[in-house]
């Protein structure tokens, strides 16, 4: 059938950009997640895996196919393959590993369609796990990580290609397919598969070695790669596997919501006012501002009023003149708002103004109808009150911190206090901070804290001492994979597992490799953004100071400007990018004959309205930015200093409700810092914030009258937070013998009777020491009387 025409979006995200029907979740569809494991350069290896399997299988089982064997025969053959992994010869081991990979890929040579391939891939993955394949491959993976010969060989090569990581890619592919196939639940799964899934989750979440979960091994691979000691590591596969292991062991967003509800019940807190996941799914996107029409009207207005002395009221973005004058006093008129949006934001890169000018003459002279925004009745979120100081928003007649004694006060104050109490929200984090303060004050009387051994707690404890290196390594890779990054000589090479041994010689091959490289980078961005968000959310639920520790190291590693730099591009082009070749995607390429690729078929790409993984990555990065800056004035000021408002406003052109919500949240927290004129000239954005974002009754975000809108020593805020984090880590994770509360021996005889190890030279100078320190020093008896 002929492909249906898809609505087009102009480069500037203009009026005909449709609503994006995007379903946000833990991951994409099962088939899509499996296909992203392989680059298009690896496509010939499917045939290699099949040959390795069939050569061995036909010597063991004559005249029959894998699908025709019963369960016992299939298990017997897998045990034969696992025995083959024990051989010393490296090439023979690789052939056996490829045969096992072919089984995990779904024995596509015996299948008629894509559905059969995916079904047999799941069946074989459960079978492989039950027979101990994952443990065997984990041992081989440890051997390959410690293989110094492969590392030194890769370091000597001027250009690294797929051939340098063959063994690692085979091992990681088998492990990824097993994790992903077992992780995904289906209604038709038999009971033994459900039991198997829970056993596998426990095995991955709790230490494989003493005090080392499997995720920690993958984090170590990431840091080793970024340090330059192992440039041949296939980073895309490592990051995808790390993300899926965290998703499997810690739980996805719905599991996280259930854990949050359960934890609030345990702490005796009132239930959540709504399920945030369901609210966001029901929200509709708002129409972006009609930039071109406004610009045309402003140009006509300028021409019509050119003879007048008085300048017309013009829109202004106070961020663009942040360095010229005080951002808190920017009340006079400045440059045009939309022109200001395109000014270089100091984070490298700018949009082409000529592209915008080319659109304006094409617009009709008369006023075009503007799409009206239709909001549902009522606000989507229940309002909350976050009381940092109880009497802060109440009249001065109230005693400090007393909202109970209201006798004799006017009735409106009674109503105010009642409303505040009605919407007061106490978070799990608030309770954890209060408990931590009490434990710091009274460590002896409160005793030792009971820490629940969850997969998240075990992972944090294992990561703790190398956590800064893990965060820096992830951000380094994210920077190298960002589309706005420029090629630099000192940047890390993340293309080791996508570049072929022989570089392309035709234009068609170059086009295919270019799409493969872009797709490779997009998948890396997707996996890093997803695993960072998952880690932050789980740590925040487990303990607020664990979350703050990771957040602070992300901030110190320049995560905030990095994410802003990522969004400082034509975001609509990124979300609608077509870097997929559907005929080469797994499992399609394994059961269909590949058509001859042409330049036209490559350019056409798929028929999707948008790229799921890129929109998923954008939402994840916005959510991470929200996590890092929420209730942190110093980090909010970083958004202001890096001129994030124009960048974020451009992201509003994407008509997807969830993405718009997180952009508006980021704009809301900095409106009080942007000045009155910015708020006045951005009323559409302010209205959207009012309609979409949750209201905090005591948050003066729209007016900037709050004292929080004034600058202060932001460094002190971060230092206080850091001191609290270090106190928490020291109390909970340091060795007990280092504690200042260790028992002290007060018996004079036992103290004097202890043998002390003295240095050898002390015996030689003992008499001199005695003369100088004892005999020559006068004894002040009156001081003893004074102390009594």
mmCIF file of C-alpha atoms in Angstrom, residues 205-530:
data_model
loop_
_atom_site.group_PDB
_atom_site.id
_atom_site.type_symbol
_atom_site.label_atom_id
_atom_site.label_comp_id
_atom_site.label_asym_id
_atom_site.label_seq_id
_atom_site.Cartn_x
_atom_site.Cartn_y
_atom_site.Cartn_z
ATOM 1 C CA UNK A 205 19.535 -6.567 41.881
ATOM 2 C CA UNK A 206 21.443 -8.252 44.671
ATOM 3 C CA UNK A 207 25.202 -8.785 44.556
ATOM 4 C CA UNK A 208 26.633 -11.215 42.045
ATOM 5 C CA UNK A 209 30.048 -10.900 43.701
ATOM 6 C CA UNK A 210 30.373 -9.824 47.322
ATOM 7 C CA UNK A 211 28.927 -6.296 47.497
ATOM 8 C CA UNK A 212 28.853 -5.785 43.730
ATOM 9 C CA UNK A 213 25.572 -5.756 41.773
ATOM 10 C CA UNK A 214 25.739 -6.420 38.026
ATOM 11 C CA UNK A 215 24.961 -2.764 37.223
ATOM 12 C CA UNK A 216 28.197 -1.741 38.963
ATOM 13 C CA UNK A 217 30.230 -3.843 36.520
ATOM 14 C CA UNK A 218 28.608 -1.966 33.628
ATOM 15 C CA UNK A 219 29.268 1.403 35.306
ATOM 16 C CA UNK A 220 32.915 0.342 35.625
ATOM 17 C CA UNK A 221 32.996 -0.385 31.880
ATOM 18 C CA UNK A 222 31.685 3.125 31.199
ATOM 19 C CA UNK A 223 34.389 4.797 33.310
ATOM 20 C CA UNK A 224 37.130 2.580 31.843
ATOM 21 C CA UNK A 225 36.007 3.566 28.344
ATOM 22 C CA UNK A 226 35.943 7.291 29.160
ATOM 23 C CA UNK A 227 39.354 7.178 30.811
ATOM 24 C CA UNK A 228 40.829 6.051 27.468
ATOM 25 C CA UNK A 229 42.060 2.670 28.748
ATOM 26 C CA UNK A 230 39.512 0.660 26.713
ATOM 27 C CA UNK A 231 38.495 2.629 23.582
ATOM 28 C CA UNK A 232 37.160 -0.517 21.894
ATOM 29 C CA UNK A 233 34.292 -1.054 24.358
ATOM 30 C CA UNK A 234 30.938 -1.012 22.483
ATOM 31 C CA UNK A 235 29.391 1.805 24.504
ATOM 32 C CA UNK A 236 25.933 1.764 22.943
ATOM 33 C CA UNK A 237 25.374 -1.867 23.945
ATOM 34 C CA UNK A 238 26.832 -1.280 27.419
ATOM 35 C CA UNK A 239 24.555 1.717 28.041
ATOM 36 C CA UNK A 240 21.449 -0.035 26.692
ATOM 37 C CA UNK A 241 22.137 -3.043 28.911
ATOM 38 C CA UNK A 242 22.820 -0.809 31.936
ATOM 39 C CA UNK A 243 19.541 1.064 31.407
ATOM 40 C CA UNK A 244 17.519 -2.153 31.049
ATOM 41 C CA UNK A 245 19.182 -3.722 34.110
ATOM 42 C CA UNK A 246 18.252 -0.652 36.198
ATOM 43 C CA UNK A 247 14.734 -0.681 34.748
ATOM 44 C CA UNK A 248 14.358 -4.374 35.533
ATOM 45 C CA UNK A 249 15.853 -4.373 39.037
ATOM 46 C CA UNK A 250 14.639 -1.010 40.372
ATOM 47 C CA UNK A 251 11.287 -0.883 38.556
ATOM 48 C CA UNK A 252 9.678 1.406 35.986
ATOM 49 C CA UNK A 253 7.604 4.554 36.490
ATOM 50 C CA UNK A 254 4.375 2.745 37.405
ATOM 51 C CA UNK A 255 6.209 0.510 39.895
ATOM 52 C CA UNK A 256 7.835 3.647 41.303
ATOM 53 C CA UNK A 257 4.438 5.296 41.768
ATOM 54 C CA UNK A 258 3.156 2.206 43.614
ATOM 55 C CA UNK A 259 6.258 2.204 45.850
ATOM 56 C CA UNK A 260 5.698 5.894 46.587
ATOM 57 C CA UNK A 261 2.078 5.269 47.615
ATOM 58 C CA UNK A 262 3.166 2.370 49.834
ATOM 59 C CA UNK A 263 5.936 4.375 51.475
ATOM 60 C CA UNK A 264 3.587 7.263 52.273
ATOM 61 C CA UNK A 265 1.264 4.796 53.998
ATOM 62 C CA UNK A 266 4.167 3.401 56.044
ATOM 63 C CA UNK A 267 5.167 6.922 57.146
ATOM 64 C CA UNK A 268 1.576 7.806 58.070
ATOM 65 C CA UNK A 269 1.297 10.528 55.412
ATOM 66 C CA UNK A 270 -1.973 11.314 53.609
ATOM 67 C CA UNK A 271 -2.390 9.713 50.162
ATOM 68 C CA UNK A 272 -1.301 11.542 47.009
ATOM 69 C CA UNK A 273 -3.978 13.895 45.613
ATOM 70 C CA UNK A 274 -3.706 12.287 42.151
ATOM 71 C CA UNK A 275 -1.715 9.872 40.020
ATOM 72 C CA UNK A 276 0.694 12.136 38.133
ATOM 73 C CA UNK A 277 1.190 9.595 35.319
ATOM 74 C CA UNK A 278 -2.540 9.465 34.572
ATOM 75 C CA UNK A 279 -2.933 13.254 34.774
ATOM 76 C CA UNK A 280 -0.142 13.813 32.258
ATOM 77 C CA UNK A 281 -1.544 11.203 29.901
ATOM 78 C CA UNK A 282 -4.910 12.979 29.864
ATOM 79 C CA UNK A 283 -3.460 16.461 29.254
ATOM 80 C CA UNK A 284 -3.674 18.067 25.831
ATOM 81 C CA UNK A 285 -0.949 20.076 24.162
ATOM 82 C CA UNK A 286 -1.244 23.858 23.948
ATOM 83 C CA UNK A 287 -0.724 25.653 20.645
ATOM 84 C CA UNK A 288 2.697 27.290 20.411
ATOM 85 C CA UNK A 289 2.876 31.082 19.950
ATOM 86 C CA UNK A 290 2.329 32.129 16.335
ATOM 87 C CA UNK A 291 5.769 33.579 15.876
ATOM 88 C CA UNK A 292 5.605 34.449 12.184
ATOM 89 C CA UNK A 293 2.297 36.347 12.395
ATOM 90 C CA UNK A 294 3.484 38.321 15.388
ATOM 91 C CA UNK A 295 6.710 39.190 13.624
ATOM 92 C CA UNK A 296 4.824 40.329 10.518
ATOM 93 C CA UNK A 297 2.502 42.520 12.561
ATOM 94 C CA UNK A 298 5.441 44.035 14.388
ATOM 95 C CA UNK A 299 7.197 44.820 11.110
ATOM 96 C CA UNK A 300 4.041 46.480 9.748
ATOM 97 C CA UNK A 301 3.650 48.339 13.024
ATOM 98 C CA UNK A 302 7.234 49.577 12.814
ATOM 99 C CA UNK A 303 6.693 50.814 9.229
ATOM 100 C CA UNK A 304 3.423 52.517 10.150
ATOM 101 C CA UNK A 305 4.854 54.291 13.167
ATOM 102 C CA UNK A 306 8.287 55.098 11.792
ATOM 103 C CA UNK A 307 7.506 58.828 11.605
ATOM 104 C CA UNK A 308 6.445 59.043 15.220
ATOM 105 C CA UNK A 309 8.857 60.161 17.890
ATOM 106 C CA UNK A 310 7.475 57.822 20.554
ATOM 107 C CA UNK A 311 8.598 54.223 20.140
ATOM 108 C CA UNK A 312 5.811 51.641 20.183
ATOM 109 C CA UNK A 313 5.730 49.148 23.025
ATOM 110 C CA UNK A 314 8.000 46.300 21.986
ATOM 111 C CA UNK A 315 8.436 42.863 23.468
ATOM 112 C CA UNK A 316 11.637 42.190 25.285
ATOM 113 C CA UNK A 317 13.546 39.256 26.609
ATOM 114 C CA UNK A 318 15.450 40.543 29.594
ATOM 115 C CA UNK A 319 17.776 37.530 29.455
ATOM 116 C CA UNK A 320 19.449 38.849 26.328
ATOM 117 C CA UNK A 321 20.679 41.958 28.098
ATOM 118 C CA UNK A 322 21.499 40.115 31.300
ATOM 119 C CA UNK A 323 25.168 41.027 31.109
ATOM 120 C CA UNK A 324 24.476 44.686 30.341
ATOM 121 C CA UNK A 325 22.444 45.649 33.380
ATOM 122 C CA UNK A 326 20.824 44.337 36.533
ATOM 123 C CA UNK A 327 18.422 41.480 35.652
ATOM 124 C CA UNK A 328 16.289 42.347 38.662
ATOM 125 C CA UNK A 329 15.634 45.933 37.465
ATOM 126 C CA UNK A 330 14.948 45.395 33.777
ATOM 127 C CA UNK A 331 11.775 47.425 33.512
ATOM 128 C CA UNK A 332 12.573 49.644 30.541
ATOM 129 C CA UNK A 333 11.992 48.542 26.968
ATOM 130 C CA UNK A 334 14.694 46.589 25.156
ATOM 131 C CA UNK A 335 15.174 44.521 22.071
ATOM 132 C CA UNK A 336 12.405 42.631 20.373
ATOM 133 C CA UNK A 337 11.463 39.418 22.178
ATOM 134 C CA UNK A 338 11.677 37.058 19.255
ATOM 135 C CA UNK A 339 14.858 38.650 17.957
ATOM 136 C CA UNK A 340 16.217 38.201 21.452
ATOM 137 C CA UNK A 341 15.251 34.546 21.316
ATOM 138 C CA UNK A 342 17.660 34.043 18.458
ATOM 139 C CA UNK A 343 20.586 35.833 20.101
ATOM 140 C CA UNK A 344 23.512 33.568 20.864
ATOM 141 C CA UNK A 345 22.738 32.288 24.336
ATOM 142 C CA UNK A 346 26.319 31.843 25.433
ATOM 143 C CA UNK A 347 26.059 28.049 25.269
ATOM 144 C CA UNK A 348 27.478 27.743 21.765
ATOM 145 C CA UNK A 349 25.429 27.771 18.602
ATOM 146 C CA UNK A 350 22.620 29.920 17.199
ATOM 147 C CA UNK A 351 19.733 29.606 14.760
ATOM 148 C CA UNK A 352 19.958 31.080 11.298
ATOM 149 C CA UNK A 353 18.036 34.373 11.187
ATOM 150 C CA UNK A 354 17.888 34.238 7.384
ATOM 151 C CA UNK A 355 15.756 31.108 7.649
ATOM 152 C CA UNK A 356 13.190 33.057 9.643
ATOM 153 C CA UNK A 357 13.257 36.054 7.290
ATOM 154 C CA UNK A 358 12.521 33.749 4.371
ATOM 155 C CA UNK A 359 9.230 32.723 5.985
ATOM 156 C CA UNK A 360 7.858 36.207 6.591
ATOM 157 C CA UNK A 361 7.210 37.367 2.972
ATOM 158 C CA UNK A 362 5.295 34.158 2.292
ATOM 159 C CA UNK A 363 2.647 35.067 4.870
ATOM 160 C CA UNK A 364 -0.567 36.765 3.634
ATOM 161 C CA UNK A 365 -0.928 40.490 4.261
ATOM 162 C CA UNK A 366 -4.240 40.157 6.084
ATOM 163 C CA UNK A 367 -4.466 38.692 9.565
ATOM 164 C CA UNK A 368 -4.595 34.911 9.480
ATOM 165 C CA UNK A 369 -6.932 33.102 11.873
ATOM 166 C CA UNK A 370 -5.054 32.109 15.014
ATOM 167 C CA UNK A 371 -5.725 28.683 16.486
ATOM 168 C CA UNK A 372 -7.391 29.233 19.830
ATOM 169 C CA UNK A 373 -6.263 27.301 22.848
ATOM 170 C CA UNK A 374 -9.052 25.251 24.407
ATOM 171 C CA UNK A 375 -8.452 24.105 27.973
ATOM 172 C CA UNK A 376 -10.627 21.703 29.932
ATOM 173 C CA UNK A 377 -12.694 23.185 32.716
ATOM 174 C CA UNK A 378 -10.800 23.280 35.966
ATOM 175 C CA UNK A 379 -7.098 22.831 36.535
ATOM 176 C CA UNK A 380 -5.428 19.447 36.025
ATOM 177 C CA UNK A 381 -3.524 19.416 39.325
ATOM 178 C CA UNK A 382 -4.656 19.794 42.920
ATOM 179 C CA UNK A 383 -2.890 22.814 44.488
ATOM 180 C CA UNK A 384 -0.320 22.266 47.216
ATOM 181 C CA UNK A 385 1.256 24.275 50.020
ATOM 182 C CA UNK A 386 4.912 23.766 50.780
ATOM 183 C CA UNK A 387 5.493 25.367 54.171
ATOM 184 C CA UNK A 388 9.170 26.062 54.766
ATOM 185 C CA UNK A 389 8.328 28.544 57.521
ATOM 186 C CA UNK A 390 4.760 28.155 58.848
ATOM 187 C CA UNK A 391 4.157 31.822 59.653
ATOM 188 C CA UNK A 392 5.798 33.129 56.471
ATOM 189 C CA UNK A 393 2.592 33.872 54.584
ATOM 190 C CA UNK A 394 0.421 34.702 57.560
ATOM 191 C CA UNK A 395 0.032 38.116 59.231
ATOM 192 C CA UNK A 396 2.606 39.270 61.770
ATOM 193 C CA UNK A 397 -0.035 39.161 64.516
ATOM 194 C CA UNK A 398 0.415 35.381 64.649
ATOM 195 C CA UNK A 399 3.012 34.092 67.102
ATOM 196 C CA UNK A 400 6.049 32.668 65.316
ATOM 197 C CA UNK A 401 5.474 29.090 64.026
ATOM 198 C CA UNK A 402 2.062 28.969 65.723
ATOM 199 C CA UNK A 403 -0.896 28.231 63.452
ATOM 200 C CA UNK A 404 -3.043 26.644 66.169
ATOM 201 C CA UNK A 405 -3.745 29.514 68.594
ATOM 202 C CA UNK A 406 -6.124 31.726 66.574
ATOM 203 C CA UNK A 407 -8.395 32.977 69.367
ATOM 204 C CA UNK A 408 -9.391 36.585 68.916
ATOM 205 C CA UNK A 409 -8.034 36.898 65.365
ATOM 206 C CA UNK A 410 -10.241 38.075 62.480
ATOM 207 C CA UNK A 411 -12.291 35.528 60.551
ATOM 208 C CA UNK A 412 -10.295 35.946 57.261
ATOM 209 C CA UNK A 413 -7.140 34.782 59.059
ATOM 210 C CA UNK A 414 -9.013 31.700 60.288
ATOM 211 C CA UNK A 415 -10.033 31.015 56.670
ATOM 212 C CA UNK A 416 -6.444 31.534 55.430
ATOM 213 C CA UNK A 417 -4.999 29.123 57.961
ATOM 214 C CA UNK A 418 -7.727 26.576 57.181
ATOM 215 C CA UNK A 419 -6.986 26.765 53.440
ATOM 216 C CA UNK A 420 -3.260 26.422 54.010
ATOM 217 C CA UNK A 421 -3.758 23.368 56.215
ATOM 218 C CA UNK A 422 -6.210 21.856 53.755
ATOM 219 C CA UNK A 423 -3.633 21.916 50.937
ATOM 220 C CA UNK A 424 -0.494 21.408 52.992
ATOM 221 C CA UNK A 425 1.679 18.742 51.383
ATOM 222 C CA UNK A 426 4.329 16.870 53.342
ATOM 223 C CA UNK A 427 6.635 14.909 51.061
ATOM 224 C CA UNK A 428 8.567 11.761 51.895
ATOM 225 C CA UNK A 429 11.721 13.862 51.512
ATOM 226 C CA UNK A 430 10.570 16.248 54.256
ATOM 227 C CA UNK A 431 10.149 13.332 56.669
ATOM 228 C CA UNK A 432 13.550 11.879 55.725
ATOM 229 C CA UNK A 433 15.304 15.245 56.262
ATOM 230 C CA UNK A 434 13.614 15.666 59.658
ATOM 231 C CA UNK A 435 14.620 12.137 60.696
ATOM 232 C CA UNK A 436 18.183 12.803 59.598
ATOM 233 C CA UNK A 437 18.345 15.983 61.693
ATOM 234 C CA UNK A 438 17.144 14.057 64.749
ATOM 235 C CA UNK A 439 19.693 11.276 64.175
ATOM 236 C CA UNK A 440 22.474 13.857 63.936
ATOM 237 C CA UNK A 441 21.360 15.542 67.174
ATOM 238 C CA UNK A 442 20.758 12.418 69.250
ATOM 239 C CA UNK A 443 22.847 9.560 67.813
ATOM 240 C CA UNK A 444 23.161 7.715 71.113
ATOM 241 C CA UNK A 445 19.605 7.921 72.393
ATOM 242 C CA UNK A 446 17.939 7.112 69.038
ATOM 243 C CA UNK A 447 20.237 4.177 68.395
ATOM 244 C CA UNK A 448 21.250 2.780 65.039
ATOM 245 C CA UNK A 449 18.981 3.380 62.054
ATOM 246 C CA UNK A 450 17.340 0.378 60.418
ATOM 247 C CA UNK A 451 18.140 0.502 56.699
ATOM 248 C CA UNK A 452 16.005 -1.642 54.430
ATOM 249 C CA UNK A 453 18.075 -3.691 51.965
ATOM 250 C CA UNK A 454 16.425 -2.746 48.666
ATOM 251 C CA UNK A 455 18.082 -3.074 45.222
ATOM 252 C CA UNK A 456 18.345 0.735 45.173
ATOM 253 C CA UNK A 457 20.090 0.848 48.563
ATOM 254 C CA UNK A 458 22.531 -1.892 47.544
ATOM 255 C CA UNK A 459 23.316 -0.133 44.268
ATOM 256 C CA UNK A 460 23.921 3.232 45.962
ATOM 257 C CA UNK A 461 26.200 1.683 48.577
ATOM 258 C CA UNK A 462 28.204 -0.065 45.859
ATOM 259 C CA UNK A 463 28.443 3.103 43.713
ATOM 260 C CA UNK A 464 29.100 5.535 46.559
ATOM 261 C CA UNK A 465 32.867 5.988 46.502
ATOM 262 C CA UNK A 466 33.205 6.147 42.693
ATOM 263 C CA UNK A 467 29.911 7.887 42.018
ATOM 264 C CA UNK A 468 31.449 11.217 40.830
ATOM 265 C CA UNK A 469 33.465 9.345 38.173
ATOM 266 C CA UNK A 470 30.356 7.475 36.984
ATOM 267 C CA UNK A 471 28.387 10.709 36.559
ATOM 268 C CA UNK A 472 31.229 12.508 34.765
ATOM 269 C CA UNK A 473 31.689 9.540 32.404
ATOM 270 C CA UNK A 474 27.975 9.449 31.497
ATOM 271 C CA UNK A 475 27.924 13.190 30.818
ATOM 272 C CA UNK A 476 31.076 12.954 28.683
ATOM 273 C CA UNK A 477 29.385 10.359 26.474
ATOM 274 C CA UNK A 478 26.162 12.394 26.390
ATOM 275 C CA UNK A 479 28.132 15.443 25.254
ATOM 276 C CA UNK A 480 29.852 13.444 22.501
ATOM 277 C CA UNK A 481 26.484 12.083 21.306
ATOM 278 C CA UNK A 482 24.583 15.401 21.378
ATOM 279 C CA UNK A 483 23.695 16.679 17.888
ATOM 280 C CA UNK A 484 24.843 20.204 18.803
ATOM 281 C CA UNK A 485 28.352 19.038 19.750
ATOM 282 C CA UNK A 486 31.172 19.989 17.428
ATOM 283 C CA UNK A 487 33.866 17.456 16.606
ATOM 284 C CA UNK A 488 36.875 18.075 18.802
ATOM 285 C CA UNK A 489 40.195 16.310 18.906
ATOM 286 C CA UNK A 490 40.008 15.718 22.653
ATOM 287 C CA UNK A 491 36.463 14.309 22.671
ATOM 288 C CA UNK A 492 35.947 10.579 23.160
ATOM 289 C CA UNK A 493 35.198 8.340 20.190
ATOM 290 C CA UNK A 494 31.764 6.797 20.658
ATOM 291 C CA UNK A 495 31.608 5.325 17.129
ATOM 292 C CA UNK A 496 33.874 2.324 17.750
ATOM 293 C CA UNK A 497 30.943 -0.097 17.508
ATOM 294 C CA UNK A 498 29.377 1.392 14.370
ATOM 295 C CA UNK A 499 32.258 2.122 11.960
ATOM 296 C CA UNK A 500 33.072 -0.737 9.545
ATOM 297 C CA UNK A 501 36.597 -2.003 8.855
ATOM 298 C CA UNK A 502 36.430 -0.677 5.308
ATOM 299 C CA UNK A 503 35.043 2.821 4.971
ATOM 300 C CA UNK A 504 32.337 3.449 2.322
ATOM 301 C CA UNK A 505 33.429 4.155 -1.237
ATOM 302 C CA UNK A 506 30.098 5.062 -2.875
ATOM 303 C CA UNK A 507 27.670 7.896 -2.164
ATOM 304 C CA UNK A 508 24.946 5.391 -1.213
ATOM 305 C CA UNK A 509 27.185 3.646 1.314
ATOM 306 C CA UNK A 510 28.174 7.017 2.767
ATOM 307 C CA UNK A 511 24.492 7.998 3.138
ATOM 308 C CA UNK A 512 23.723 4.696 4.853
ATOM 309 C CA UNK A 513 26.685 5.053 7.233
ATOM 310 C CA UNK A 514 25.732 8.665 7.980
ATOM 311 C CA UNK A 515 22.217 7.593 8.982
ATOM 312 C CA UNK A 516 23.663 4.732 11.022
ATOM 313 C CA UNK A 517 25.987 7.106 12.905
ATOM 314 C CA UNK A 518 23.128 9.561 13.631
ATOM 315 C CA UNK A 519 20.883 6.711 14.778
ATOM 316 C CA UNK A 520 23.733 5.377 16.951
ATOM 317 C CA UNK A 521 24.089 8.758 18.691
ATOM 318 C CA UNK A 522 20.326 9.078 19.196
ATOM 319 C CA UNK A 523 20.180 5.665 20.887
ATOM 320 C CA UNK A 524 23.077 6.612 23.207
ATOM 321 C CA UNK A 525 21.284 9.856 24.197
ATOM 322 C CA UNK A 526 18.089 7.884 24.797
ATOM 323 C CA UNK A 527 19.757 5.286 27.043
ATOM 324 C CA UNK A 528 21.760 7.819 29.116
ATOM 325 C CA UNK A 529 18.785 10.156 29.616
ATOM 326 C CA UNK A 530 16.536 7.243 30.620
#
